[in-house]
Tab-separated table of C-alpha atoms (C1' of nucleotides) in Angstrom:
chain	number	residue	atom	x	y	z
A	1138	UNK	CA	16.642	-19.317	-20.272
A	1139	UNK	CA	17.356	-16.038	-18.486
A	1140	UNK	CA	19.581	-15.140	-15.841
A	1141	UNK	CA	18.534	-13.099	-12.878
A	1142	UNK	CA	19.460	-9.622	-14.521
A	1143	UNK	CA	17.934	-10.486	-17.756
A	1144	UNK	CA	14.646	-11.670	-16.101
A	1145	UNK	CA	14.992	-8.302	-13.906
A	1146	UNK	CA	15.295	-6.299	-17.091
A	1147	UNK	CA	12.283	-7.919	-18.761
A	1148	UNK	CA	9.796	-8.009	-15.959
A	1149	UNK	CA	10.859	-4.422	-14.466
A	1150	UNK	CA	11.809	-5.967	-11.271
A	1151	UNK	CA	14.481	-6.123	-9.178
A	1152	UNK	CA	16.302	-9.227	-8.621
A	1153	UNK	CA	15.762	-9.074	-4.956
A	1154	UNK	CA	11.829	-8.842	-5.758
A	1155	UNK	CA	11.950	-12.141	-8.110
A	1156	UNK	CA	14.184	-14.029	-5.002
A	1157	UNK	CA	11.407	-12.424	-2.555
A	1158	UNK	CA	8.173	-14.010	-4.956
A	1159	UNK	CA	10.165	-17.247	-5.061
A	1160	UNK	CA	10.798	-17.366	-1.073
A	1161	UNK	CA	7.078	-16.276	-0.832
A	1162	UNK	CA	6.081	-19.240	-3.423
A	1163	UNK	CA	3.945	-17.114	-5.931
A	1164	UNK	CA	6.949	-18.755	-8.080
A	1165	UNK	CA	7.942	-22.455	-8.411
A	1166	UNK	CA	11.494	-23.555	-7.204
A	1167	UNK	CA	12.752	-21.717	-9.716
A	1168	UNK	CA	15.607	-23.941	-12.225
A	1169	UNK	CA	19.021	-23.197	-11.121
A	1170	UNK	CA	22.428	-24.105	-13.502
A	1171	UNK	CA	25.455	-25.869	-12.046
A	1172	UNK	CA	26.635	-22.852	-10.233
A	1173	UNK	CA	23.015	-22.641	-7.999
A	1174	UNK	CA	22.365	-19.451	-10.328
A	1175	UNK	CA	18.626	-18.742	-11.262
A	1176	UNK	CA	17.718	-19.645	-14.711
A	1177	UNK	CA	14.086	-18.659	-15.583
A	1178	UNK	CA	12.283	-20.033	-18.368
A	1179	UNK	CA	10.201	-18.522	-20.708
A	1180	UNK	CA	6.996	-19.423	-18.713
A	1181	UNK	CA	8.697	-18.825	-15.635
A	1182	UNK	CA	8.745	-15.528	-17.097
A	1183	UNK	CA	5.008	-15.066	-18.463
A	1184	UNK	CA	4.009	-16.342	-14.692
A	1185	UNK	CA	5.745	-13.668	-13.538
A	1186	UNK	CA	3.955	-11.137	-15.810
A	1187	UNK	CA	0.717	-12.490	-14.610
A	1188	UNK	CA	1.649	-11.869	-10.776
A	1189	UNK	CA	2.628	-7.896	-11.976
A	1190	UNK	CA	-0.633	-8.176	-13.290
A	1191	UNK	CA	-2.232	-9.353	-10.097
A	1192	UNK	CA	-0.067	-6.947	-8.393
A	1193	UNK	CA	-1.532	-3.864	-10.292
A	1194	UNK	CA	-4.978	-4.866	-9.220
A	1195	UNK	CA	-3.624	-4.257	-5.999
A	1196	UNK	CA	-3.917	-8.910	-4.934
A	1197	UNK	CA	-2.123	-9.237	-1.793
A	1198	UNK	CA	0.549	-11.074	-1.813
A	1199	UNK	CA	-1.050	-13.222	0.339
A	1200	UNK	CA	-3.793	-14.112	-1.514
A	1201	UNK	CA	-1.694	-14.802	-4.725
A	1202	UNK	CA	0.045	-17.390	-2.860
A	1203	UNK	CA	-2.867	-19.163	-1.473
A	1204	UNK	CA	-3.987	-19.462	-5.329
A	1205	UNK	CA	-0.691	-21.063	-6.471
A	1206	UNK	CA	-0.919	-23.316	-4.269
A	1207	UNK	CA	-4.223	-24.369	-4.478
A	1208	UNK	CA	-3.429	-24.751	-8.564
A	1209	UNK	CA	-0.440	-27.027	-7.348
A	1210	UNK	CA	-2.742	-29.067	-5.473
A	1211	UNK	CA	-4.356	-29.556	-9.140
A	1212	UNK	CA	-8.287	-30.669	-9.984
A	1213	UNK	CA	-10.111	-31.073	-6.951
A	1214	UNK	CA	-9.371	-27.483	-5.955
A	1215	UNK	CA	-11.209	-26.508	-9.146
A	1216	UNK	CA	-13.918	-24.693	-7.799
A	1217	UNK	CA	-12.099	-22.665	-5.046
A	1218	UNK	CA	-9.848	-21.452	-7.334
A	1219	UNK	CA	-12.917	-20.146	-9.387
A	1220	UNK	CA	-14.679	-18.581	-6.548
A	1221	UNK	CA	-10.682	-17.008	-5.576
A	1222	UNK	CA	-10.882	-15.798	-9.287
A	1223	UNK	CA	-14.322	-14.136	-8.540
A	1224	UNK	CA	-13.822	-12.526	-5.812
A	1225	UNK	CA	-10.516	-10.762	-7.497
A	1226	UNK	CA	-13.137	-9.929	-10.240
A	1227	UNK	CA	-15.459	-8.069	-7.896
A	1228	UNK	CA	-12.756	-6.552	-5.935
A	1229	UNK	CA	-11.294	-4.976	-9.474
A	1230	UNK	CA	-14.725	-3.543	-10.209
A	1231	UNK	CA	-14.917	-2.080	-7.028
A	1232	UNK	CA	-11.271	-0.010	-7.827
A	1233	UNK	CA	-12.619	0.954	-11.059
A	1234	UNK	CA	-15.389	2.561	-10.130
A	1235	UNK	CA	-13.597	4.221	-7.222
A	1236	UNK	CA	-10.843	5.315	-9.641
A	1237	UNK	CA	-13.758	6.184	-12.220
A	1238	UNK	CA	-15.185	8.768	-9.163
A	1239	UNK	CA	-11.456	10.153	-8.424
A	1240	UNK	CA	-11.514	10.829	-12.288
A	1241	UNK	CA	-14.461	12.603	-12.310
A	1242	UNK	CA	-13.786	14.485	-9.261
A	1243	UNK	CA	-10.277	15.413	-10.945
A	1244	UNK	CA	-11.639	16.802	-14.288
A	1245	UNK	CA	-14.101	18.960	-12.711
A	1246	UNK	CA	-11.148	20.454	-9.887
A	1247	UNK	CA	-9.116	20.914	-13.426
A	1248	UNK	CA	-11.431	22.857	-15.290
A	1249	UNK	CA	-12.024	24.650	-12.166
A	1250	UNK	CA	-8.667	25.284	-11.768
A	1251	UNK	CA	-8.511	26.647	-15.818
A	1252	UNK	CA	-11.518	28.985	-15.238
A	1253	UNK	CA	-9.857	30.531	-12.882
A	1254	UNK	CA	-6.424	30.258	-14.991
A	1255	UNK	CA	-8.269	32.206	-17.455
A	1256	UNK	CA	-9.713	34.937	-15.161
A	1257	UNK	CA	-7.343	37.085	-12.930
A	1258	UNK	CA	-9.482	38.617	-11.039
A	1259	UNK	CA	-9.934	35.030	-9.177
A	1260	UNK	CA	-6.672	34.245	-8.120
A	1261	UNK	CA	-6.394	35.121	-4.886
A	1262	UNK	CA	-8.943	33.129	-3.352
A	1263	UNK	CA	-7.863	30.851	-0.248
A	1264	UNK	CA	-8.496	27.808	1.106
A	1265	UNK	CA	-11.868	28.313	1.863
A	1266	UNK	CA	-13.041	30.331	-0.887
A	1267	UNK	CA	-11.741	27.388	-2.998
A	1268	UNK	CA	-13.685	24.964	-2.082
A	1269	UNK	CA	-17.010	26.970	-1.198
A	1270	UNK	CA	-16.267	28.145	-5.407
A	1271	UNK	CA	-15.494	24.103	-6.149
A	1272	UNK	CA	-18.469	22.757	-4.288
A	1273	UNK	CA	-21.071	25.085	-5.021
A	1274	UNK	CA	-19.836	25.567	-8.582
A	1275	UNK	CA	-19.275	29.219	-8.627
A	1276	UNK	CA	-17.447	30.820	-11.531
B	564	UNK	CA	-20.965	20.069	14.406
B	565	UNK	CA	-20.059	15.854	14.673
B	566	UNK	CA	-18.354	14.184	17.527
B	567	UNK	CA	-15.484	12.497	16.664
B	568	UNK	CA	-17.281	8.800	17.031
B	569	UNK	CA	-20.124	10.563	14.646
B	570	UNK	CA	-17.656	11.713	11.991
B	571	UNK	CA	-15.993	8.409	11.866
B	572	UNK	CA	-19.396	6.628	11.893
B	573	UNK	CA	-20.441	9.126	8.747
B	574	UNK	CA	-17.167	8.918	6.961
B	575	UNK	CA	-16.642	5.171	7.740
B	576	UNK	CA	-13.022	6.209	8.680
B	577	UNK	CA	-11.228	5.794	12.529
B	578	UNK	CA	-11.231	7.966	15.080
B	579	UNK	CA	-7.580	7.323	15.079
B	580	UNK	CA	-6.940	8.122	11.406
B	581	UNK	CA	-9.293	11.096	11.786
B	582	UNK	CA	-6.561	12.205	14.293
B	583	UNK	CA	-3.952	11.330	12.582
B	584	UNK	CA	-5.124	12.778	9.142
B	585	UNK	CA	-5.347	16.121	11.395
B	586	UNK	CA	-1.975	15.372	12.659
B	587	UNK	CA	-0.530	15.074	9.057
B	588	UNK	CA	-2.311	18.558	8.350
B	589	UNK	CA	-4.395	16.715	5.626
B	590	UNK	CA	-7.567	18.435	7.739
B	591	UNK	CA	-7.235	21.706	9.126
B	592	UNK	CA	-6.913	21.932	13.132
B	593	UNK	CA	-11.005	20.867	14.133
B	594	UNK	CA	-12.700	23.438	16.235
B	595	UNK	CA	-12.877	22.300	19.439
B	596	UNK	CA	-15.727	22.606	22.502
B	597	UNK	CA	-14.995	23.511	26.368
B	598	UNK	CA	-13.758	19.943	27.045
B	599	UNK	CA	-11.342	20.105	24.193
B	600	UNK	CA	-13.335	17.676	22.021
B	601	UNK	CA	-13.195	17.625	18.621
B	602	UNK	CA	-16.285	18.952	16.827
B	603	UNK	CA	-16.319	18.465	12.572
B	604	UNK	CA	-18.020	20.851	10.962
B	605	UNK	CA	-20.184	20.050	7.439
B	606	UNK	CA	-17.350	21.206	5.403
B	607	UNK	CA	-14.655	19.299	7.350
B	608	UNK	CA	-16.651	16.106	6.699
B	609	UNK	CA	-16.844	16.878	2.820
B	610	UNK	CA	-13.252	17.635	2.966
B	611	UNK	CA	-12.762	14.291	4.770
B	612	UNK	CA	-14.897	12.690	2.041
B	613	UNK	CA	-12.944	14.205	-0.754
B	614	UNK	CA	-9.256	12.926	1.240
B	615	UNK	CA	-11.357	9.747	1.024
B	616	UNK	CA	-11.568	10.068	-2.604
B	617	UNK	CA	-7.786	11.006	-3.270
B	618	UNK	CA	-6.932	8.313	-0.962
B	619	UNK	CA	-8.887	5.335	-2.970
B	620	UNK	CA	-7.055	6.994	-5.956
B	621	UNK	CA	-4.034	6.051	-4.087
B	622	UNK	CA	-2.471	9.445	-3.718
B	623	UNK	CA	-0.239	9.322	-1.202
B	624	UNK	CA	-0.636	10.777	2.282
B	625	UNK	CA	2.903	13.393	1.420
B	626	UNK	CA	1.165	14.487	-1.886
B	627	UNK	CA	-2.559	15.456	-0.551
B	628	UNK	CA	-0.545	17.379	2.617
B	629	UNK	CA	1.511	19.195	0.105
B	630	UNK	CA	-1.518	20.269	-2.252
B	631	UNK	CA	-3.205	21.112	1.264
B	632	UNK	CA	-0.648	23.555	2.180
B	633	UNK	CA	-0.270	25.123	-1.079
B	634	UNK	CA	-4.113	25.367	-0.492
B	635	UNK	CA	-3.618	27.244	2.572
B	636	UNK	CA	-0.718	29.301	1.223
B	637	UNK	CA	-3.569	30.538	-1.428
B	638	UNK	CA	-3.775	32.278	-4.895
B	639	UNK	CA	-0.325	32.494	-5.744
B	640	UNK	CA	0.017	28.869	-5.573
B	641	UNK	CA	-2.491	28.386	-8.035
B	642	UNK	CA	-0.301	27.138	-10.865
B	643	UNK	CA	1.215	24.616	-8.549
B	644	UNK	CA	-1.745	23.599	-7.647
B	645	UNK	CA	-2.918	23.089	-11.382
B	646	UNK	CA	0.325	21.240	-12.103
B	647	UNK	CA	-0.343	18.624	-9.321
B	648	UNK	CA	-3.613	17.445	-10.277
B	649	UNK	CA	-2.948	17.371	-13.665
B	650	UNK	CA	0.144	14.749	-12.702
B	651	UNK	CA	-2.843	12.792	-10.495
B	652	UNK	CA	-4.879	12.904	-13.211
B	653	UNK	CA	-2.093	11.112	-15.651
B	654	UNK	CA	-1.886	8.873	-12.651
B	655	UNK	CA	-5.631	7.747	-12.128
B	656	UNK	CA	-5.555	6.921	-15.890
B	657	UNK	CA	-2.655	4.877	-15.407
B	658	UNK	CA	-4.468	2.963	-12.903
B	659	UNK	CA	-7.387	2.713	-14.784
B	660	UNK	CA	-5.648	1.587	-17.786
B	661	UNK	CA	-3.879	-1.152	-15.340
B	662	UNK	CA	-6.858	-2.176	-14.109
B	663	UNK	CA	-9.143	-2.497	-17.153
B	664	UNK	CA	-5.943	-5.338	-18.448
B	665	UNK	CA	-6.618	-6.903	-14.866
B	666	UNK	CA	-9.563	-7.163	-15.529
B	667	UNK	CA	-10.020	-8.571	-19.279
B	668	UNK	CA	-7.394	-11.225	-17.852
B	669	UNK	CA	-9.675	-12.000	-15.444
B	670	UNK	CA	-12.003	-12.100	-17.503
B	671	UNK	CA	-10.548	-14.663	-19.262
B	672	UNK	CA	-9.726	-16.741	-16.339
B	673	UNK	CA	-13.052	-17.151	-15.212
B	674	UNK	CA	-14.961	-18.071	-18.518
B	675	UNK	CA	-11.689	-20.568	-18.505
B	676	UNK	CA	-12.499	-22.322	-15.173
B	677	UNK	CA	-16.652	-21.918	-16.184
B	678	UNK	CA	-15.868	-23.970	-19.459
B	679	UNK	CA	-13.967	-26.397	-17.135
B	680	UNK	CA	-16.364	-26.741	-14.713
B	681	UNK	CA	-18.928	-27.795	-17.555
B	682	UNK	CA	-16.773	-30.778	-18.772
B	683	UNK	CA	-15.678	-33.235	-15.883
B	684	UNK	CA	-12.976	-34.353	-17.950
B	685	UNK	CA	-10.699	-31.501	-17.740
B	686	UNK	CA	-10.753	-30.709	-14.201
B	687	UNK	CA	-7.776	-33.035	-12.870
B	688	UNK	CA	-5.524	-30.825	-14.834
B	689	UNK	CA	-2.513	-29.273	-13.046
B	690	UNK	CA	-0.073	-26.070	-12.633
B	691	UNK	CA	1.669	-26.266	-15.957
B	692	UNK	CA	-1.591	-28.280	-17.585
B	693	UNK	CA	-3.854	-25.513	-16.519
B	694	UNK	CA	-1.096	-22.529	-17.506
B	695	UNK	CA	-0.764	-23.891	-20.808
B	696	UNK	CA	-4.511	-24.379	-21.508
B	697	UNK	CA	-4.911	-20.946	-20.222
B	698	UNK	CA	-2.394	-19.288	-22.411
B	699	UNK	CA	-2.870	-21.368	-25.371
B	700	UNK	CA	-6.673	-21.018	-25.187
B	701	UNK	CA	-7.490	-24.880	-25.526
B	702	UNK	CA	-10.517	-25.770	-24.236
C	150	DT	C1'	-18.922	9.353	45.640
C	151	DA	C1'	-17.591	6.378	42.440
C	152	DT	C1'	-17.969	4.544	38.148
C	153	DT	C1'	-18.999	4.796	33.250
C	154	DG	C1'	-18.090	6.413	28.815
C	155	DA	C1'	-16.597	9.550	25.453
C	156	DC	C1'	-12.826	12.014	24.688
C	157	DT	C1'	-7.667	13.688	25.016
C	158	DT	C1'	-2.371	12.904	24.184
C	159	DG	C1'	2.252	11.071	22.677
C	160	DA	C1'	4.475	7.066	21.771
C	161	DA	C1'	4.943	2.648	20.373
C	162	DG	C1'	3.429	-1.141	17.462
C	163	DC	C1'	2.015	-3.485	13.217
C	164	DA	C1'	1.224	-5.390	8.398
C	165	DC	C1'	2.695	-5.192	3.958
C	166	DA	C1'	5.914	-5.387	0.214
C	167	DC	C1'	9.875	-4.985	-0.688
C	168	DT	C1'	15.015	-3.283	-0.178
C	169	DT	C1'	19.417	-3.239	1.674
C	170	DC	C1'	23.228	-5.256	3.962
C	171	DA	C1'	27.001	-8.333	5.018
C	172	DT	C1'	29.341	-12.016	3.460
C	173	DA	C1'	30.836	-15.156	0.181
C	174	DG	C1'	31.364	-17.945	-4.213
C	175	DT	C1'	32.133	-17.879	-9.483
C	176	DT	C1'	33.257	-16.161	-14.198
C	177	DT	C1'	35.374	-13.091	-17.385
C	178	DA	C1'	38.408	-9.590	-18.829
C	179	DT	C1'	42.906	-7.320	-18.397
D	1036	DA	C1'	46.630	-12.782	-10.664
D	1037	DT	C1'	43.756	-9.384	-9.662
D	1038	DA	C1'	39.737	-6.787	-10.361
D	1039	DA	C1'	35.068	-6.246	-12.102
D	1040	DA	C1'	30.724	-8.128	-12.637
D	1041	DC	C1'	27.370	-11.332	-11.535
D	1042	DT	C1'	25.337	-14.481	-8.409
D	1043	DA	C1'	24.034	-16.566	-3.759
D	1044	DT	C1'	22.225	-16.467	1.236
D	1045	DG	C1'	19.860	-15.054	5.624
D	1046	DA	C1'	18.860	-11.311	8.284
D	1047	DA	C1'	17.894	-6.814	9.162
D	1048	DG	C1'	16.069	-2.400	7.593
D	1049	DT	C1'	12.591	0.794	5.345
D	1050	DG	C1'	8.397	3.559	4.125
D	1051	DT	C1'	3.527	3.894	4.287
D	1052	DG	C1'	-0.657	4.223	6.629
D	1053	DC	C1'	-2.675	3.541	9.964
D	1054	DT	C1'	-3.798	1.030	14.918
D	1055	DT	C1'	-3.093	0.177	19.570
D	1056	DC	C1'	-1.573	1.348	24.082
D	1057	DA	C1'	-0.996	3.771	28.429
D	1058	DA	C1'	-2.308	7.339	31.065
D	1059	DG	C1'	-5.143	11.003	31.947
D	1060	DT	C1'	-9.371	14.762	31.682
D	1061	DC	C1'	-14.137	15.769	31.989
D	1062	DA	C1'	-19.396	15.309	32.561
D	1063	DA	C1'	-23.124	12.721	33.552
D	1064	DT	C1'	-25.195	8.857	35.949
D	1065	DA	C1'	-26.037	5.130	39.705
DNA sequence: TATTGACTTGAAGCACACTTCATAGTTTAT
DNA sequence: ATAAACTATGAAGTGTGCTTCAAGTCAATA
């Protein structure tokens, strides 16, 4: 059982985030000691890890709540949580091979960048000149 | 030279964030004709495209203004300049490296709910049933 | 001539994901 | 007993990245 600060301090979010997840219902009711203080359990916790997890893959919110609540409605919502789960899947594929193009894009403007680094002469090139040298490859 | 509806059309952006991308100095000012319309040259549509790119690499608006103007400012900048995509490249990989977990656990998730969906059984299973299945790989 | 349609502008509005604020109750240490 | 530290609540505020609105200009068409 954690407290508010300690389940801050593990998941790397604020407390105000955690009470803002649990108003949104991507959380249960979350268990609460005599005093109506937040006590998270150990799978309260990995739940939340999964929703950071979510989060990084850039799941709205939105769409994170519909899930939980179609996995509180249980079985018979089986197979629209699968096609929910899919359609996450294909949307993460599409950000990694955006991010993929952004990192190839990125190591060529850096070696660019130490060619020129290297030579001198180069430096004073402007705006233009960049990218005409970038896109056409000179140096 | 584009119209402003043909840039959008080509880039798949707004005519409104085309504007406003101008606005923020992410583009330089766009020529203009005798009625004041906006006409986008070849270069400032492969500029647009690469914006494109930093933006689905989720570099913020503030950062790609602030590499533009150092840009502008020219050669002496150049170090800068090198600094700041190096830090965006640390950050793509980041993103990547979030991404690819996202993605494992999703993975996961689906070739959980395929082996459910195989065994009628298992699918009246709830929340905490499903959580626990899912973490302790039963099934 | 009057309307249509593409364009212009500045300003206001919006969705999202939190964050901050104001106020108040409880526990622990001094 | 008083302060420090933690918690609670609802409501309002914030930053980002656009979008939408209101009002107007200009050129071609019916």
């Amino acid at each position: 059982m954690y407290s508010a600060k300690e389940a801050a301090e593990i998941t790397g979010l604020s407390t105000a985030a955690l009470r803002y997840y649990e108003r949104e219902k991507l959380l249960p009711q979350i268990r609460r000691n005599r005093q109506k203080y937040r006590q998270y359990t150990e799978e309260d916790i990995e739940w939340i890890k999964m929703i950071q997890c979510m989060r990084m893959a850039n799941i709205p919110i939105q769409s994170i709540k519909q899930y939980v609540s179609l996995l509180i409605q249980g079985g018979t919502t089986l197979e629209q949580r699968y096609r929910m789960v899919q359609a996450h899947m294909e949307n993460i594929k599409k950000q990694i091979a955006d991010l993929q193009n952004a990192f190839a894009l990125t190591q060529s403007k850096l070696s660019f960048y130490e060619k020129l680094l290297k030579d001198p002469m180069h430096q004073n090139i402007t705006y233009i000149d960049e990218w005409n040298l970038f896109q056409h490859g000179g140096l």
